[in-house]
Coordinates of C-alpha atoms in Angstrom, one line a residue:
M6 CA 12.3 -24.0 -8.9
N7 CA 11.8 -25.9 -12.3
T8 CA 10.5 -24.0 -15.4
A9 CA 12.0 -26.1 -18.2
M10 CA 8.6 -27.0 -19.5
P11 CA 7.0 -24.1 -21.4
F12 CA 4.1 -22.7 -20.0
D13 CA 1.5 -22.5 -23.3
V14 CA 0.3 -19.0 -23.2
D15 CA -1.3 -17.0 -26.2
R16 CA -0.6 -13.4 -26.3
T17 CA -4.2 -12.7 -25.1
L18 CA -3.8 -13.8 -21.8
M19 CA -0.7 -11.8 -21.0
S20 CA -2.4 -8.9 -22.8
D21 CA -5.4 -9.3 -20.2
V22 CA -3.2 -9.6 -17.2
T23 CA -0.9 -6.8 -18.0
A24 CA -4.3 -4.6 -18.5
A25 CA -5.7 -5.5 -15.1
V26 CA -2.7 -5.2 -13.4
K27 CA -1.8 -1.6 -14.8
A28 CA -5.6 -0.7 -14.4
A29 CA -5.4 -1.5 -10.7
G30 CA -2.0 0.6 -10.7
L31 CA -3.6 3.7 -11.7
I32 CA -5.9 3.4 -8.7
L33 CA -2.9 2.8 -6.3
R34 CA -1.1 5.7 -7.9
D35 CA -3.8 8.0 -7.3
R36 CA -4.2 6.9 -3.7
H37 CA -0.4 7.3 -3.0
T38 CA 0.8 10.7 -1.1
S39 CA 4.2 12.0 -0.6
H40 CA 3.6 12.1 3.3
A41 CA 2.7 9.3 5.5
R42 CA -0.9 8.3 6.5
G43 CA -1.6 7.1 9.7
V44 CA 0.0 7.7 13.1
S45 CA -1.5 4.6 15.2
L46 CA -1.3 1.3 14.4
D47 CA -4.6 1.0 14.1
G48 CA -4.7 3.7 11.6
I49 CA -2.0 2.3 9.2
V50 CA -4.0 -0.9 9.2
D51 CA -6.9 0.8 8.4
E52 CA -4.8 2.7 5.1
I53 CA -3.7 -0.6 3.9
H54 CA -6.9 -2.4 4.2
A55 CA -8.5 0.6 2.3
N56 CA -5.8 0.2 -0.3
D57 CA -6.3 -3.4 -0.7
R58 CA -10.1 -3.3 -1.0
A59 CA -9.7 -0.7 -4.1
V60 CA -7.3 -2.6 -5.9
L61 CA -8.9 -6.0 -5.4
D62 CA -11.9 -4.9 -6.9
V63 CA -10.6 -4.0 -9.9
L64 CA -7.9 -7.1 -10.2
R65 CA -10.2 -10.2 -9.4
E66 CA -13.1 -10.3 -12.2
P67 CA -10.8 -9.8 -15.0
L68 CA -8.2 -12.0 -14.0
L69 CA -10.6 -14.8 -13.2
R70 CA -12.1 -13.9 -16.5
A71 CA -8.7 -14.1 -18.3
R72 CA -8.2 -17.8 -17.2
Q73 CA -11.5 -19.7 -17.5
G74 CA -11.2 -22.4 -14.4
S75 CA -8.5 -20.4 -12.7
L76 CA -9.0 -19.9 -8.9
W77 CA -8.5 -17.2 -6.1
S78 CA -6.1 -17.2 -3.5
E79 CA -7.7 -14.7 -0.9
D80 CA -4.8 -14.6 2.0
E81 CA -2.2 -12.5 0.5
L82 CA -0.4 -13.3 3.5
A83 CA -0.7 -17.0 3.1
G84 CA 1.9 -19.5 2.5
G85 CA 2.3 -23.3 2.1
A86 CA 1.2 -25.2 -0.8
L87 CA -1.9 -24.8 -2.6
P88 CA -4.3 -27.5 -4.0
P89 CA -3.9 -28.8 -7.6
G90 CA -5.0 -26.5 -10.2
E91 CA -4.3 -23.1 -11.5
W92 CA -4.5 -20.0 -9.0
W93 CA -3.9 -16.4 -9.1
V94 CA -1.8 -15.1 -6.3
V95 CA -2.1 -11.7 -6.2
D96 CA -0.7 -8.5 -4.1
P97 CA -3.0 -5.8 -5.0
A98 CA -0.3 -3.3 -3.2
E99 CA 3.0 -5.0 -2.9
G100 CA 5.0 -2.8 -0.4
N101 CA 1.7 -1.7 1.2
I102 CA 3.3 -0.3 4.2
N103 CA 5.7 1.5 1.9
H104 CA 2.7 3.1 0.1
V105 CA 1.3 4.4 3.4
H106 CA 4.1 5.8 4.5
G107 CA 4.5 8.0 1.2
M108 CA 7.6 6.4 0.0
D109 CA 7.9 5.1 -3.6
D110 CA 8.9 0.8 -3.3
W111 CA 5.6 -0.5 -4.1
A112 CA 3.9 -2.5 -7.1
V113 CA 0.7 -4.5 -8.1
T114 CA 1.7 -8.0 -9.0
A115 CA -0.4 -11.1 -10.3
T116 CA 0.6 -14.3 -10.9
L117 CA -1.0 -17.4 -11.9
V118 CA 0.4 -20.6 -10.2
R119 CA -0.1 -24.1 -12.0
D120 CA 0.3 -27.0 -9.3
N121 CA 2.7 -24.8 -7.0
Q122 CA 4.9 -23.4 -9.7
P123 CA 4.4 -19.8 -10.7
V124 CA 3.9 -20.1 -14.9
L125 CA 2.9 -16.5 -15.8
T126 CA 3.5 -13.0 -13.7
V127 CA 3.3 -9.0 -14.2
V128 CA 4.6 -7.0 -11.6
H129 CA 3.8 -3.1 -12.4
L130 CA 5.2 -0.1 -10.7
P131 CA 2.7 2.8 -11.3
L132 CA 4.9 5.6 -10.3
T133 CA 7.7 4.7 -13.1
G134 CA 5.4 3.0 -15.5
D135 CA 7.9 0.0 -15.6
T136 CA 6.1 -3.4 -16.1
Y137 CA 8.0 -6.5 -15.7
T138 CA 6.7 -10.0 -17.0
A139 CA 7.8 -13.6 -17.2
V140 CA 6.5 -16.9 -18.7
A141 CA 7.6 -20.2 -17.9
G142 CA 9.8 -21.1 -20.3
G143 CA 9.5 -18.2 -22.3
G144 CA 11.7 -15.4 -20.4
A145 CA 11.4 -12.7 -18.6
R146 CA 11.2 -9.2 -19.6
L147 CA 11.3 -5.5 -18.5
N148 CA 8.7 -3.3 -20.8
D149 CA 10.2 -4.6 -24.0
R150 CA 13.5 -5.7 -22.9
P151 CA 14.8 -9.2 -21.9
L152 CA 16.1 -9.3 -18.5
A153 CA 19.5 -11.3 -17.7
V154 CA 20.6 -11.9 -14.0
S155 CA 24.2 -10.8 -12.7
A156 CA 27.0 -12.6 -14.3
K157 CA 29.1 -12.2 -11.0
T158 CA 31.2 -15.4 -9.4
D159 CA 32.5 -13.6 -6.5
L160 CA 30.1 -13.5 -3.2
G161 CA 32.7 -10.9 -1.8
A162 CA 31.6 -8.6 -4.5
A163 CA 27.9 -9.4 -4.1
L164 CA 24.9 -7.1 -3.6
T165 CA 22.4 -9.2 -1.5
G166 CA 19.4 -8.6 0.2
T167 CA 16.5 -9.9 2.6
G168 CA 13.8 -8.8 5.0
Q169 CA 10.8 -10.2 6.8
A170 CA 7.7 -11.2 5.1
K171 CA 4.9 -9.5 7.2
P172 CA 4.6 -8.0 10.6
G173 CA 4.5 -10.0 13.6
E174 CA 6.8 -13.0 12.7
D175 CA 8.2 -15.1 15.6
E176 CA 11.3 -13.9 17.5
H177 CA 13.2 -17.0 16.2
T178 CA 12.8 -15.8 12.3
F179 CA 13.9 -12.3 13.4
R180 CA 17.2 -13.7 15.3
R181 CA 17.7 -15.8 11.6
I182 CA 17.4 -12.9 9.7
G183 CA 19.9 -10.7 12.0
D184 CA 22.3 -13.5 11.9
S185 CA 22.0 -14.0 8.2
V186 CA 22.5 -10.4 7.6
T187 CA 25.9 -10.5 9.9
A188 CA 27.1 -13.9 8.0
M189 CA 26.4 -12.0 4.6
L190 CA 28.0 -9.0 5.6
V191 CA 31.1 -10.8 6.5
N192 CA 31.2 -12.8 3.5
G193 CA 29.6 -10.6 0.7
L194 CA 29.9 -6.8 0.0
V195 CA 26.6 -5.0 0.8
V196 CA 23.3 -6.4 2.3
R197 CA 19.9 -4.7 1.8
V198 CA 17.3 -5.1 4.5
S199 CA 14.3 -3.9 3.1
V200 CA 10.4 -4.6 2.3
P201 CA 9.0 -5.8 0.0
A202 CA 10.6 -8.8 -1.4
T203 CA 9.4 -8.5 -4.6
M204 CA 11.1 -5.1 -5.2
Q205 CA 14.5 -6.7 -4.1
L206 CA 13.7 -9.8 -6.4
I207 CA 13.2 -7.5 -9.5
H208 CA 16.7 -6.3 -9.1
V209 CA 18.0 -9.5 -8.8
A210 CA 16.3 -10.8 -12.3
A211 CA 17.5 -7.6 -13.7
G212 CA 20.8 -8.1 -12.8
R213 CA 21.2 -5.0 -10.4
M214 CA 21.4 -7.3 -7.4
D215 CA 22.9 -10.6 -6.8
A216 CA 20.7 -12.4 -4.6
F217 CA 17.9 -12.2 -2.1
W218 CA 17.0 -14.7 0.8
Q219 CA 13.8 -15.1 3.2
F220 CA 13.0 -17.2 5.9
S221 CA 9.4 -17.2 5.5
D222 CA 6.7 -18.9 2.6
V223 CA 4.3 -15.9 2.3
R224 CA 3.7 -16.7 -1.3
S225 CA 2.6 -13.6 -2.7
G226 CA 5.8 -11.9 -2.3
L227 CA 7.7 -14.4 -3.6
V228 CA 6.2 -16.2 -6.6
A229 CA 6.0 -12.8 -9.1
G230 CA 9.9 -12.7 -8.2
A231 CA 11.0 -16.0 -8.0
L232 CA 9.6 -16.6 -11.8
L233 CA 11.1 -13.7 -13.0
V234 CA 14.6 -14.6 -11.6
A235 CA 14.3 -18.1 -13.0
E236 CA 13.2 -16.8 -16.2
A237 CA 16.1 -14.1 -16.7
G238 CA 18.7 -17.1 -16.0
G239 CA 18.9 -17.1 -12.0
T240 CA 18.6 -20.1 -9.8
V241 CA 15.9 -20.3 -7.4
T242 CA 16.1 -22.8 -4.3
D243 CA 15.1 -23.3 -0.7
L244 CA 17.9 -22.6 1.6
A245 CA 18.6 -26.5 1.5
G246 CA 19.5 -26.1 -1.7
E247 CA 16.3 -28.0 -3.2
P248 CA 14.0 -26.7 -6.1
W249 CA 11.7 -24.1 -4.6
S250 CA 7.8 -24.2 -4.7
T251 CA 5.1 -22.6 -2.8
A252 CA 5.5 -25.5 -0.3
S253 CA 9.0 -24.9 0.6
G254 CA 9.5 -23.3 3.9
D255 CA 12.4 -20.7 2.9
F256 CA 13.7 -19.0 -0.1
L257 CA 16.9 -18.1 -2.2
A258 CA 17.0 -16.7 -5.4
A259 CA 20.8 -15.7 -7.0
A260 CA 23.1 -15.3 -9.9
P261 CA 24.0 -18.7 -10.6
G262 CA 27.6 -17.8 -10.1
I263 CA 27.2 -16.8 -6.2
H264 CA 24.3 -19.1 -5.9
A265 CA 26.5 -22.1 -4.0
A266 CA 28.3 -19.5 -2.0
A267 CA 25.5 -18.0 -0.6
L268 CA 23.7 -21.2 0.3
K269 CA 26.7 -22.5 2.0
V270 CA 26.7 -19.2 4.3
L271 CA 23.1 -19.4 4.8
A272 CA 22.1 -23.0 5.2
P273 CA 23.6 -23.2 8.6
I274 CA 21.4 -20.1 9.9
A275 CA 18.4 -21.9 8.2

């Protein structure tokens, strides 16, 4: 992932995006319960879709208005390259499955992607009030504090993580996840397996975790965290070690001191 060229953004755009994401977060917070909602699969899916509808109604128009000429990526579970131009890639309830089960690991995210590279992102955690922001070439922040990735250089001391990108992925992907967890448990210290990706990637950007990988290209779960990690000084590639973009088939974001070692462990499995 290349963020060397600064993205020209004025204060108004970041302010408008942050305001829209926070307004959506208030709606999602009001819908949150301390108990699980939905027992059957159909019931859970209905709750997930209801969350999405409630939040998208608040997000879409303000974001498109904030960036004239921008486009909207409708399917939050889609992957692969986008057509040329600027696109909003939004997850109205990143960690929706956690939200409907009464857990706390969820957020609202909005990322502007230019020619398949994220250039601006806002990730808001309504339950804590924390807001993570990044602009390509302008650094990453948690509220008003600059973020920096871990300084670790020993994979054996690393806290790493992975997880599935969406329900219903193929068995081969699930087996690769299992194999990669085993390999990283052998070579690292601790592995977290959880969803959603963004909630692990903010920890990598903040230096609390040391690496995150995923065998998937679901863009809405990766673009925000990819920019946050890169702007916090991390290394973001695919599992062949090539610079990551939304066209990449898999993903690794890590502290620079352990990236090569993590890649050596994971590349044979990918």
